[in-house]
Coordinates of C-alpha atoms in Angstrom, one line a residue:
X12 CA 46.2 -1.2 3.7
X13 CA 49.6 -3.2 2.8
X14 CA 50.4 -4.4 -1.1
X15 CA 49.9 -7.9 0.8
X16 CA 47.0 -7.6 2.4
X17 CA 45.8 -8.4 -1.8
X18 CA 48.5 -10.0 -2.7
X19 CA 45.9 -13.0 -2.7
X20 CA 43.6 -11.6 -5.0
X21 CA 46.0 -11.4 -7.4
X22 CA 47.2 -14.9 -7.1
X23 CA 43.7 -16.5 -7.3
X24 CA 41.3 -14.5 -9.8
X25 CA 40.6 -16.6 -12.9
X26 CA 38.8 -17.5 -14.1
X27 CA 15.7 -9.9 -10.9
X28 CA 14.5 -11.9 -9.1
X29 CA 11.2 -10.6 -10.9
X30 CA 8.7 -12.8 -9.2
X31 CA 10.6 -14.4 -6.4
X32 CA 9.2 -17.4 -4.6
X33 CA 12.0 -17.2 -1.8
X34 CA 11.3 -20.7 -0.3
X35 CA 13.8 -23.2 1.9
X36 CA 13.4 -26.5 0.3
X37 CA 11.4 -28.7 3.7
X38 CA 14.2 -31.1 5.5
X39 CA 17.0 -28.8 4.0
X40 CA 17.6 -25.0 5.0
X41 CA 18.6 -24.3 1.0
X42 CA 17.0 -21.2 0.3
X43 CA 15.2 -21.4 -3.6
X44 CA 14.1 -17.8 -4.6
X45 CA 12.9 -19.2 -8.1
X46 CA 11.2 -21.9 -7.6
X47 CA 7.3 -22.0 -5.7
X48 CA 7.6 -24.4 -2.2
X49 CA 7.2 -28.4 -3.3
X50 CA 3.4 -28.6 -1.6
X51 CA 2.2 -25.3 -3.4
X52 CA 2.8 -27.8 -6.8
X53 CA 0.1 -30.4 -7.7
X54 CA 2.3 -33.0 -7.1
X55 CA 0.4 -35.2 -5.2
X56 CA -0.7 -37.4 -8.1
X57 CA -0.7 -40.7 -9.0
X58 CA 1.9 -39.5 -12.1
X59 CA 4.0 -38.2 -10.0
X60 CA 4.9 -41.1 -8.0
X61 CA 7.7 -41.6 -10.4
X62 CA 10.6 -40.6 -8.3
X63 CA 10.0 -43.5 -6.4
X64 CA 11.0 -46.1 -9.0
X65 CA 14.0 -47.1 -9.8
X66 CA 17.1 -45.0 -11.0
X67 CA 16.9 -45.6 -15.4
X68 CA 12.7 -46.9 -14.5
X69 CA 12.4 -43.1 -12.6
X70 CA 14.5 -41.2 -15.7
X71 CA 12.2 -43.2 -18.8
X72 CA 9.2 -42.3 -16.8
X73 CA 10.0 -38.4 -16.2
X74 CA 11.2 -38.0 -20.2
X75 CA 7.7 -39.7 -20.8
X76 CA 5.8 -37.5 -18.8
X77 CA 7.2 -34.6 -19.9
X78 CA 6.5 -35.5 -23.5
X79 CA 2.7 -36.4 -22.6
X80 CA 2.5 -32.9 -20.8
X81 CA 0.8 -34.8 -17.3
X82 CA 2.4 -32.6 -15.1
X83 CA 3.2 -29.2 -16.7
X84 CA 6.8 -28.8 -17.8
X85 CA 7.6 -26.0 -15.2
X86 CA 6.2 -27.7 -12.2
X87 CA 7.7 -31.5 -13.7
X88 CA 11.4 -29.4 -13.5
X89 CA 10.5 -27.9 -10.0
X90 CA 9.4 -30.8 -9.1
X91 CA 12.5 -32.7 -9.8
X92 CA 14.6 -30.3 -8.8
X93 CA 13.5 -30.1 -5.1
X94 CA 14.1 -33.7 -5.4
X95 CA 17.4 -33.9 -5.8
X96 CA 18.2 -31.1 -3.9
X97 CA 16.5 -32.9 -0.9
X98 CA 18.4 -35.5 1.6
X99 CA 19.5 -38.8 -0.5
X100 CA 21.3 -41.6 -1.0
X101 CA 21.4 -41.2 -5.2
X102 CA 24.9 -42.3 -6.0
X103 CA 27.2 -39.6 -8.0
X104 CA 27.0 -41.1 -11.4
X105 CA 23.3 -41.2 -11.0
X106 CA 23.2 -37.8 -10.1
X107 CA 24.8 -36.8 -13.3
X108 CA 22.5 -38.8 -15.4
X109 CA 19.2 -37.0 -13.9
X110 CA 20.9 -33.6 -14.1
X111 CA 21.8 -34.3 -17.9
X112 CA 18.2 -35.4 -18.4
X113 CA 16.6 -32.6 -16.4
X114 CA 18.7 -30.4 -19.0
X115 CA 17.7 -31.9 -22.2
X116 CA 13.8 -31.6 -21.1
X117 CA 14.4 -28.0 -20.0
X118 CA 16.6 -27.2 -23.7
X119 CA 13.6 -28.9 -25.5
X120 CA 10.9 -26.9 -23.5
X121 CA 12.6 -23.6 -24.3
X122 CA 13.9 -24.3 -27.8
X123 CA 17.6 -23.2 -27.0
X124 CA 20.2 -23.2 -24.9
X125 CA 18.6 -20.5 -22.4
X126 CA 15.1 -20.0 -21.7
X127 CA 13.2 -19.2 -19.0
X128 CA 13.1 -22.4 -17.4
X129 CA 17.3 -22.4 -17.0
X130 CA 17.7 -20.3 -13.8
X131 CA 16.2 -22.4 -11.3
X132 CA 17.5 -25.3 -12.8
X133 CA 21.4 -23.8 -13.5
X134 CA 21.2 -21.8 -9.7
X135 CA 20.1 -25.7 -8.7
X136 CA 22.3 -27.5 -10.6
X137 CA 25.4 -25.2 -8.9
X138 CA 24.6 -26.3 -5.6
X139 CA 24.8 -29.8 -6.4
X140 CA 28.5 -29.0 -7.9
X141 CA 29.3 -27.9 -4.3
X142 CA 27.5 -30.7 -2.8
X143 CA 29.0 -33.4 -4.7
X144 CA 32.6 -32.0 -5.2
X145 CA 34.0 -35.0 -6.6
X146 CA 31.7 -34.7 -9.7
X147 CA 32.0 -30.5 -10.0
X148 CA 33.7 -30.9 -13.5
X149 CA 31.1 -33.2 -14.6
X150 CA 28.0 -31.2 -13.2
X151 CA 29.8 -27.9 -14.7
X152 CA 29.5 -29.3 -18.3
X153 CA 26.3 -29.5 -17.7
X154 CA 25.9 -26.4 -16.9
X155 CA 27.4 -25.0 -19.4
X156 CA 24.8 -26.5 -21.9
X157 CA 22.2 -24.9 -20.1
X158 CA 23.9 -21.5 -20.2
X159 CA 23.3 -18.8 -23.0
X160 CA 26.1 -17.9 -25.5
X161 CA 28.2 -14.5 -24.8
X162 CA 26.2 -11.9 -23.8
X163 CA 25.4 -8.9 -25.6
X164 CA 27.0 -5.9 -23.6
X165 CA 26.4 -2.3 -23.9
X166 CA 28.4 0.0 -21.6
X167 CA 29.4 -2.8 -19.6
X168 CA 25.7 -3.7 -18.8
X169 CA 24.4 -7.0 -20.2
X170 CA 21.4 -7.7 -21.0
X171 CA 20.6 -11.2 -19.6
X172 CA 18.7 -11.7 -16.8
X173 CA 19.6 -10.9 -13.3
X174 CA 21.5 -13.5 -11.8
X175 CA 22.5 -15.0 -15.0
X176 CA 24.7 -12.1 -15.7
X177 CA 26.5 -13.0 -12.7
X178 CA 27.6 -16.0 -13.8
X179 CA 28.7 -15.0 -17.5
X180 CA 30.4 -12.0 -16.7
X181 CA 31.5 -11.9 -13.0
X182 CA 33.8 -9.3 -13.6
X183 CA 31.6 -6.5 -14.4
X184 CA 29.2 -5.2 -11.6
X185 CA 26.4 -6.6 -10.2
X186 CA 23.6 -6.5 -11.9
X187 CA 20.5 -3.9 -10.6
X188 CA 18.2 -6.2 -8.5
X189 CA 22.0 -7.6 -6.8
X190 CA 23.7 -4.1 -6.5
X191 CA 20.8 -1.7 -5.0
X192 CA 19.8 -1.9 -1.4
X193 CA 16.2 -1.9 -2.2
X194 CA 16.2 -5.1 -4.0
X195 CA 19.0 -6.8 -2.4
X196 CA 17.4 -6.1 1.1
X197 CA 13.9 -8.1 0.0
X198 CA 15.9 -11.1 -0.6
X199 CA 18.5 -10.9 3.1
X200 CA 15.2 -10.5 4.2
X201 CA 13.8 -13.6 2.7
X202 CA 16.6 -15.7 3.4
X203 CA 16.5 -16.9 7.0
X204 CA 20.4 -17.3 7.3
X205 CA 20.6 -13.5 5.6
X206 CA 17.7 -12.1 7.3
X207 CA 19.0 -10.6 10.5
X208 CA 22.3 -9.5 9.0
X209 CA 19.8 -7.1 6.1
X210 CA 17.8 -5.8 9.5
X211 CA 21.8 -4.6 10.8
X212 CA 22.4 -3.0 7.6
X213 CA 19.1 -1.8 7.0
X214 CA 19.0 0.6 10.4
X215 CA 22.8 0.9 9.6
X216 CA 23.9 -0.4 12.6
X217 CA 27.8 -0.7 12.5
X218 CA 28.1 -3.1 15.7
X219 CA 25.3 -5.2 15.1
X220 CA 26.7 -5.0 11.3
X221 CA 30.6 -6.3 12.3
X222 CA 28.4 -8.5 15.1
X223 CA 26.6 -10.6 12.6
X224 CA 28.5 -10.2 9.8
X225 CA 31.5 -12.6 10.5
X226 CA 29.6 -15.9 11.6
X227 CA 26.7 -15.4 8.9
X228 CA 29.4 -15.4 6.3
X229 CA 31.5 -18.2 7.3
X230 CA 28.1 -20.6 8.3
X231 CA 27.6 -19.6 4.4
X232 CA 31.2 -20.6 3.1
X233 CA 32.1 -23.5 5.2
X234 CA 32.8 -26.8 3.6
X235 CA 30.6 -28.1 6.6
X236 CA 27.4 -26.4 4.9
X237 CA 28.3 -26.4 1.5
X238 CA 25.8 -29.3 0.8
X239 CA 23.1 -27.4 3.0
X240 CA 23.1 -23.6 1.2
X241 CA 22.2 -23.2 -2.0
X242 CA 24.4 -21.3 -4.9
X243 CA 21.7 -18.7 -4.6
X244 CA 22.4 -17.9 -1.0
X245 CA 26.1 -17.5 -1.3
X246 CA 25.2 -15.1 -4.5
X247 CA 23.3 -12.9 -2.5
X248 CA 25.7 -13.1 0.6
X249 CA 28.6 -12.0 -2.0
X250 CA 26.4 -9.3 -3.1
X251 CA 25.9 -8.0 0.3
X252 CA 30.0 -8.1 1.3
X253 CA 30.5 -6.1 -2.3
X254 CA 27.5 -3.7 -1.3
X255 CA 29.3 -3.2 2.2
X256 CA 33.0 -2.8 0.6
X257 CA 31.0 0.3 -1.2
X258 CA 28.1 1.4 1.0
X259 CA 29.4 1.0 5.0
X260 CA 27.9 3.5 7.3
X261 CA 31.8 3.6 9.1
X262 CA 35.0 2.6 7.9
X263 CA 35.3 -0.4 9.9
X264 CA 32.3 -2.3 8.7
X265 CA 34.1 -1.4 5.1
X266 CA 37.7 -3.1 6.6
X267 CA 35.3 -6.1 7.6
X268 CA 33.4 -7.2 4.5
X269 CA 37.1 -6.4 3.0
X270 CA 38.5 -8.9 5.5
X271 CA 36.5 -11.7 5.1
X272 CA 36.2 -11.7 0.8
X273 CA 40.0 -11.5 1.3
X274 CA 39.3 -14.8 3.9
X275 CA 37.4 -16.6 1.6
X276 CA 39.6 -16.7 -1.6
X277 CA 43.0 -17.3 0.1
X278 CA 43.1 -21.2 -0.4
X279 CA 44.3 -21.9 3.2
X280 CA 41.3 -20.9 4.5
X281 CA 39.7 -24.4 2.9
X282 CA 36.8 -22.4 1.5
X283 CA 35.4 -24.1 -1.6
X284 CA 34.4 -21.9 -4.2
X285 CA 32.8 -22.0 -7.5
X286 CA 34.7 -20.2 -10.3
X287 CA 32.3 -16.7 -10.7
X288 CA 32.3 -16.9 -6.8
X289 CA 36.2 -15.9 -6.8
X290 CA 35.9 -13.4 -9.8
X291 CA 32.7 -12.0 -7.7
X292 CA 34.8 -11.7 -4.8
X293 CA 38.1 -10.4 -6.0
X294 CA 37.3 -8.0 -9.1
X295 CA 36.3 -5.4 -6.4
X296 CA 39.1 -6.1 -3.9
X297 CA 41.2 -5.4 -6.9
X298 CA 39.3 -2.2 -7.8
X299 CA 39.6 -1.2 -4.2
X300 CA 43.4 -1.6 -4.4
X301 CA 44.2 0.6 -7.9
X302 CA 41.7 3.0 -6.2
X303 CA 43.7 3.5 -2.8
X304 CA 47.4 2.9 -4.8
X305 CA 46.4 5.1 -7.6
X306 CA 48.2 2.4 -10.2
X307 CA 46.0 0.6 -13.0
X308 CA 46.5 -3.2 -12.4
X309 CA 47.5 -5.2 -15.8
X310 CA 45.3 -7.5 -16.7
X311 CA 47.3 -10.6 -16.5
X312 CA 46.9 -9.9 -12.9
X313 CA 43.2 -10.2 -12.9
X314 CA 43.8 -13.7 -14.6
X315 CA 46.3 -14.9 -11.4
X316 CA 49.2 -14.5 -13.2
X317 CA 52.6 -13.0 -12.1
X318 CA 52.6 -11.1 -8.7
X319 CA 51.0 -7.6 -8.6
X320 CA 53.0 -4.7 -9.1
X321 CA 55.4 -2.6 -6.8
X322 CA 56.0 1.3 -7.3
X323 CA 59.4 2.6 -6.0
X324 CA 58.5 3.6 -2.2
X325 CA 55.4 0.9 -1.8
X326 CA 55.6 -1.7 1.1

Protein backbone atom coordinates (compact mmCIF):
# COMPACT_ATOMS: atom_id res chain seq x y z
CA UNK A 1 0.00 0.00 0.00
CA UNK A 2 1.57 3.50 -1.30
CA UNK A 3 2.98 6.27 1.40
CA UNK A 4 -0.21 8.20 -0.17
CA UNK A 5 -2.66 5.99 0.20
CA UNK A 6 -2.27 7.71 4.22
CA UNK A 7 -0.97 10.58 3.41
CA UNK A 8 -4.56 11.73 4.60
CA UNK A 9 -4.34 10.47 7.93
CA UNK A 10 -1.56 12.32 8.56
CA UNK A 11 -2.95 15.53 7.39
CA UNK A 12 -6.20 15.38 9.40
CA UNK A 13 -5.65 13.57 12.93
CA UNK A 14 -6.07 16.09 15.78
CA UNK A 15 -7.36 16.46 17.75
CA UNK A 16 -20.02 -1.45 28.61
CA UNK A 17 -22.80 -1.14 27.66
CA UNK A 18 -23.50 -3.01 31.05
CA UNK A 19 -27.31 -3.02 30.92
CA UNK A 20 -28.03 -1.94 27.48
CA UNK A 21 -31.55 -0.85 26.54
CA UNK A 22 -30.71 -0.81 22.74
CA UNK A 23 -33.90 1.13 21.56
CA UNK A 24 -34.59 3.44 18.25
CA UNK A 25 -36.19 6.49 19.55
CA UNK A 26 -40.21 6.03 17.69
CA UNK A 27 -40.54 8.59 14.53
CA UNK A 28 -36.60 8.53 14.32
CA UNK A 29 -34.35 5.43 13.41
CA UNK A 30 -31.58 6.80 16.17
CA UNK A 31 -30.57 3.92 17.90
CA UNK A 32 -30.22 4.71 22.12
CA UNK A 33 -28.46 1.74 23.77
CA UNK A 34 -28.66 3.61 27.22
CA UNK A 35 -31.59 4.84 27.62
CA UNK A 36 -35.11 2.43 28.23
CA UNK A 37 -37.77 3.08 25.00
CA UNK A 38 -39.97 6.56 25.86
CA UNK A 39 -43.47 4.27 26.61
CA UNK A 40 -41.58 1.73 28.98
CA UNK A 41 -41.20 5.34 31.30
CA UNK A 42 -44.21 6.55 33.36
CA UNK A 43 -44.47 9.42 31.41
CA UNK A 44 -47.94 9.63 30.79
CA UNK A 45 -48.75 11.93 33.67
CA UNK A 46 -50.36 14.89 34.14
CA UNK A 47 -46.59 16.33 35.28
CA UNK A 48 -45.25 15.41 32.49
CA UNK A 49 -47.16 17.48 30.08
CA UNK A 50 -44.58 20.08 30.55
CA UNK A 51 -42.86 19.81 27.20
CA UNK A 52 -45.79 21.14 25.75
CA UNK A 53 -45.56 24.66 27.18
CA UNK A 54 -43.75 27.12 26.04
CA UNK A 55 -39.83 27.36 25.50
CA UNK A 56 -38.52 29.36 29.18
CA UNK A 57 -42.51 28.19 30.65
CA UNK A 58 -41.27 24.26 29.62
CA UNK A 59 -37.39 24.86 31.09
CA UNK A 60 -38.90 26.63 34.79
CA UNK A 61 -41.20 23.74 34.86
CA UNK A 62 -38.63 20.77 34.16
CA UNK A 63 -35.89 22.56 36.85
CA UNK A 64 -39.08 22.50 39.16
CA UNK A 65 -39.88 19.11 38.78
CA UNK A 66 -36.72 17.87 39.05
CA UNK A 67 -36.25 19.60 42.42
CA UNK A 68 -39.71 18.27 43.72
CA UNK A 69 -38.59 14.70 42.55
CA UNK A 70 -42.40 14.08 40.54
CA UNK A 71 -40.86 12.18 37.96
CA UNK A 72 -37.63 10.49 39.05
CA UNK A 73 -34.47 12.23 38.01
CA UNK A 74 -33.33 9.29 35.60
CA UNK A 75 -36.55 8.90 33.82
CA UNK A 76 -37.16 13.22 33.92
CA UNK A 77 -33.42 13.14 31.78
CA UNK A 78 -34.63 10.18 29.52
CA UNK A 79 -37.51 11.69 29.19
CA UNK A 80 -36.24 14.95 27.94
CA UNK A 81 -33.81 13.59 26.06
CA UNK A 82 -35.91 11.47 23.69
CA UNK A 83 -37.56 14.78 23.30
CA UNK A 84 -35.23 16.57 21.83
CA UNK A 85 -33.75 14.00 19.99
CA UNK A 86 -37.34 13.51 18.37
CA UNK A 87 -38.64 15.54 15.08
CA UNK A 88 -38.90 19.48 15.89
CA UNK A 89 -39.15 22.71 15.12
CA UNK A 90 -37.02 24.05 18.50
CA UNK A 91 -34.99 26.88 17.18
CA UNK A 92 -30.92 26.54 17.68
CA UNK A 93 -30.57 28.88 20.51
CA UNK A 94 -33.35 27.13 22.29
CA UNK A 95 -31.79 24.01 21.82
CA UNK A 96 -28.74 25.21 23.55
CA UNK A 97 -30.59 26.50 26.44
CA UNK A 98 -32.43 23.03 27.27
CA UNK A 99 -29.20 21.11 26.67
CA UNK A 100 -27.33 23.56 29.28
CA UNK A 101 -30.30 22.98 31.62
CA UNK A 102 -30.62 19.23 31.07
CA UNK A 103 -26.73 19.46 32.10
CA UNK A 104 -26.96 21.42 35.21
CA UNK A 105 -29.92 18.97 36.59
CA UNK A 106 -27.78 15.90 35.56
CA UNK A 107 -24.30 17.74 37.41
CA UNK A 108 -26.61 18.39 40.47
CA UNK A 109 -28.18 14.75 40.49
CA UNK A 110 -24.68 13.23 40.44
CA UNK A 111 -22.71 15.75 42.50
CA UNK A 112 -19.86 16.19 39.90
CA UNK A 113 -18.94 16.60 36.65
CA UNK A 114 -19.54 12.76 35.73
CA UNK A 115 -21.90 10.50 37.17
CA UNK A 116 -23.83 7.97 36.06
CA UNK A 117 -26.48 9.81 34.52
CA UNK A 118 -23.80 11.63 31.80
CA UNK A 119 -23.60 8.91 29.16
CA UNK A 120 -26.96 8.92 27.83
CA UNK A 121 -27.09 12.42 28.06
CA UNK A 122 -23.28 13.23 26.58
CA UNK A 123 -23.80 10.16 23.66
CA UNK A 124 -27.31 12.40 23.26
CA UNK A 125 -26.07 15.60 23.38
CA UNK A 126 -23.25 14.48 20.41
CA UNK A 127 -25.90 13.70 18.08
CA UNK A 128 -27.45 16.94 18.44
CA UNK A 129 -23.82 18.53 17.59
CA UNK A 130 -24.07 16.67 14.30
CA UNK A 131 -27.63 17.53 13.86
CA UNK A 132 -27.41 21.15 14.40
CA UNK A 133 -23.89 21.81 12.81
CA UNK A 134 -24.18 25.45 13.00
CA UNK A 135 -24.27 25.35 16.86
CA UNK A 136 -21.43 22.18 17.27
CA UNK A 137 -19.07 24.61 19.13
CA UNK A 138 -21.75 25.66 21.37
CA UNK A 139 -23.30 22.14 22.13
CA UNK A 140 -19.48 20.88 22.53
CA UNK A 141 -18.95 23.23 25.57
CA UNK A 142 -21.54 21.73 26.90
CA UNK A 143 -20.25 18.73 26.70
CA UNK A 144 -17.41 19.20 27.98
CA UNK A 145 -19.00 20.27 31.41
CA UNK A 146 -20.62 17.05 31.53
CA UNK A 147 -17.36 15.12 30.85
CA UNK A 148 -15.02 13.80 33.64
CA UNK A 149 -11.45 15.29 34.23
CA UNK A 150 -8.27 13.29 32.71
CA UNK A 151 -8.56 9.89 33.13
CA UNK A 152 -6.54 7.80 35.34
CA UNK A 153 -4.57 5.38 33.03
CA UNK A 154 -2.71 2.32 33.87
CA UNK A 155 -0.87 0.52 30.95
CA UNK A 156 -2.76 2.45 28.56
CA UNK A 157 -6.12 1.13 29.90
CA UNK A 158 -8.45 3.71 31.57
CA UNK A 159 -10.60 3.26 33.90
CA UNK A 160 -13.72 5.17 32.94
CA UNK A 161 -16.52 3.60 31.66
CA UNK A 162 -16.90 2.08 28.30
CA UNK A 163 -17.76 4.41 25.85
CA UNK A 164 -16.66 7.25 27.81
CA UNK A 165 -13.11 6.24 27.39
CA UNK A 166 -13.71 6.65 23.78
CA UNK A 167 -14.24 10.04 23.88
CA UNK A 168 -11.34 11.10 26.38
CA UNK A 169 -8.75 9.20 25.02
CA UNK A 170 -9.41 8.18 21.31
CA UNK A 171 -6.09 7.43 20.68
CA UNK A 172 -5.58 4.48 22.77
CA UNK A 173 -7.66 1.21 21.89
CA UNK A 174 -10.98 0.50 22.27
CA UNK A 175 -12.19 -0.23 25.21
CA UNK A 176 -13.27 -4.16 26.04
CA UNK A 177 -17.11 -4.28 25.47
CA UNK A 178 -16.03 -2.04 21.86
CA UNK A 179 -12.87 -4.09 20.89
CA UNK A 180 -14.10 -8.01 21.51
CA UNK A 181 -16.43 -9.67 19.01
CA UNK A 182 -18.53 -10.99 21.70
CA UNK A 183 -19.65 -7.71 22.99
CA UNK A 184 -19.43 -5.68 19.94
CA UNK A 185 -21.63 -8.28 18.00
CA UNK A 186 -24.71 -7.94 20.76
CA UNK A 187 -24.87 -4.38 19.91
CA UNK A 188 -24.58 -4.76 15.41
CA UNK A 189 -27.05 -6.97 16.40
CA UNK A 190 -29.24 -4.58 18.26
CA UNK A 191 -28.85 -1.90 15.91
CA UNK A 192 -31.18 -2.34 12.91
CA UNK A 193 -28.79 -0.33 10.41
CA UNK A 194 -25.73 -2.64 11.98
CA UNK A 195 -27.52 -5.74 12.34
CA UNK A 196 -27.15 -7.57 9.11
CA UNK A 197 -23.55 -6.40 8.53
CA UNK A 198 -22.70 -8.35 12.50
CA UNK A 199 -24.68 -11.59 10.91
CA UNK A 200 -21.83 -11.20 7.68
CA UNK A 201 -19.04 -11.02 10.09
CA UNK A 202 -20.37 -13.28 12.54
CA UNK A 203 -20.45 -16.46 9.93
CA UNK A 204 -17.30 -14.74 8.48
CA UNK A 205 -18.56 -14.33 5.31
CA UNK A 206 -16.12 -12.24 3.16
CA UNK A 207 -18.64 -11.37 0.23
CA UNK A 208 -21.51 -10.71 2.11
CA UNK A 209 -18.82 -8.83 4.46
CA UNK A 210 -17.40 -6.41 1.38
CA UNK A 211 -21.33 -6.71 0.09
CA UNK A 212 -22.80 -4.93 3.11
CA UNK A 213 -20.06 -3.29 4.29
CA UNK A 214 -19.76 -0.20 1.94
CA UNK A 215 -23.49 1.15 1.79
CA UNK A 216 -24.03 0.38 5.77
CA UNK A 217 -21.11 2.62 6.36
CA UNK A 218 -21.68 5.47 4.13
CA UNK A 219 -25.91 5.51 5.11
CA UNK A 220 -24.01 5.88 8.63
CA UNK A 221 -21.57 8.86 7.58
CA UNK A 222 -23.58 10.75 5.15
CA UNK A 223 -24.36 14.40 5.87
CA UNK A 224 -27.91 13.27 4.50
CA UNK A 225 -28.39 11.16 7.87
CA UNK A 226 -26.40 12.83 10.14
CA UNK A 227 -29.48 14.22 11.97
CA UNK A 228 -31.15 10.64 11.76
CA UNK A 229 -28.10 8.33 13.52
CA UNK A 230 -27.21 8.74 16.70
CA UNK A 231 -23.30 9.37 18.01
CA UNK A 232 -23.83 5.92 19.42
CA UNK A 233 -24.31 4.23 16.11
CA UNK A 234 -21.40 5.74 14.34
CA UNK A 235 -19.33 4.60 17.61
CA UNK A 236 -20.12 1.19 17.19
CA UNK A 237 -19.83 1.33 13.30
CA UNK A 238 -16.15 2.72 13.84
CA UNK A 239 -15.58 -0.06 16.21
CA UNK A 240 -16.59 -2.63 13.76
CA UNK A 241 -14.26 -1.00 10.68
CA UNK A 242 -11.23 -1.00 13.49
CA UNK A 243 -12.22 -4.71 14.48
CA UNK A 244 -12.19 -5.64 10.66
CA UNK A 245 -8.72 -3.60 9.84
CA UNK A 246 -7.53 -6.31 12.77
CA UNK A 247 -9.79 -9.40 12.63
CA UNK A 248 -10.80 -9.99 8.55
CA UNK A 249 -11.32 -13.57 7.69
CA UNK A 250 -9.32 -12.53 4.03
CA UNK A 251 -7.23 -9.85 3.12
CA UNK A 252 -9.60 -8.04 1.12
CA UNK A 253 -12.30 -7.45 3.67
CA UNK A 254 -9.05 -5.91 5.70
CA UNK A 255 -8.25 -3.50 2.26
CA UNK A 256 -12.04 -2.59 2.59
CA UNK A 257 -12.70 -1.42 6.13
CA UNK A 258 -9.10 0.21 5.34
CA UNK A 259 -10.65 1.93 2.31
CA UNK A 260 -13.53 3.44 3.58
CA UNK A 261 -11.95 4.90 7.31
CA UNK A 262 -9.40 6.33 4.77
CA UNK A 263 -12.91 7.68 2.75
CA UNK A 264 -14.33 9.06 5.64
CA UNK A 265 -11.53 11.44 7.04
CA UNK A 266 -10.29 12.81 3.73
CA UNK A 267 -12.32 16.16 3.73
CA UNK A 268 -13.38 15.92 0.03
CA UNK A 269 -15.40 13.30 0.76
CA UNK A 270 -17.99 15.91 2.73
CA UNK A 271 -18.14 13.51 5.60
CA UNK A 272 -18.76 15.41 8.90
CA UNK A 273 -17.07 14.18 11.72
CA UNK A 274 -16.85 14.75 15.33
CA UNK A 275 -13.28 15.32 16.72
CA UNK A 276 -12.74 11.59 18.65
CA UNK A 277 -14.43 10.19 15.40
CA UNK A 278 -11.24 11.20 13.32
CA UNK A 279 -8.69 10.23 16.08
CA UNK A 280 -10.89 6.78 16.21
CA UNK A 281 -10.45 6.42 12.73
CA UNK A 282 -6.93 7.33 11.93
CA UNK A 283 -4.80 6.28 15.06
CA UNK A 284 -5.09 2.69 13.59
CA UNK A 285 -4.66 3.58 9.94
CA UNK A 286 -1.50 5.12 11.24
CA UNK A 287 -0.49 2.00 13.26
CA UNK A 288 -1.23 0.01 10.24
CA UNK A 289 1.26 2.10 8.24
CA UNK A 290 4.49 2.06 10.82
CA UNK A 291 3.50 -1.63 11.04
CA UNK A 292 3.77 -2.38 7.09
CA UNK A 293 6.79 0.47 6.62
CA UNK A 294 8.58 -0.67 9.62
CA UNK A 295 9.31 3.31 10.65
CA UNK A 296 7.96 4.87 14.00
CA UNK A 297 5.73 7.92 13.01
CA UNK A 298 6.69 11.25 15.11
CA UNK A 299 4.17 12.48 16.91
CA UNK A 300 3.63 15.72 15.37
CA UNK A 301 2.30 13.61 12.66
CA UNK A 302 -0.45 12.24 14.76
CA UNK A 303 -1.47 15.87 15.56
CA UNK A 304 -1.77 16.84 11.48
CA UNK A 305 1.21 18.51 11.30
CA UNK A 306 3.98 18.42 8.62
CA UNK A 307 3.71 15.59 5.92
CA UNK A 308 4.60 12.05 7.00
CA UNK A 309 7.95 10.87 6.49
CA UNK A 310 9.87 9.35 3.36
CA UNK A 311 12.83 6.67 3.70
CA UNK A 312 15.39 6.74 0.84
CA UNK A 313 13.77 4.03 -1.71
CA UNK A 314 9.84 4.66 -0.44
CA UNK A 315 7.23 5.72 -3.13
Amino acid sequence: MSLRHYLVVFVLIGQLITDTYAFVLPETKIWLPHTPPAESMAAATSSSSFLNLPHKEAISAFKTLFVQRKIPPTELFHKVLHWLLSPNSMSCKDLVEWCDALADAVIARDGCRFGKNSIPIIFGLQTLRLRNTLFMRNLSETVKRLLPEEPRLYNRESTWEPWIHELKHPYHRFSKPLREWGPLKALLMSEPRLSSLGSAIHSRQPESIIEKLNPTIKEIFSRESAGDVSSETRLVAIATLVYLLKNAPDKYVGEKADQLMNSLINPHNGYVLLSHERTLLGTPLIKRFEQHHSIKVPMRFWLGVGHPPVREGQS
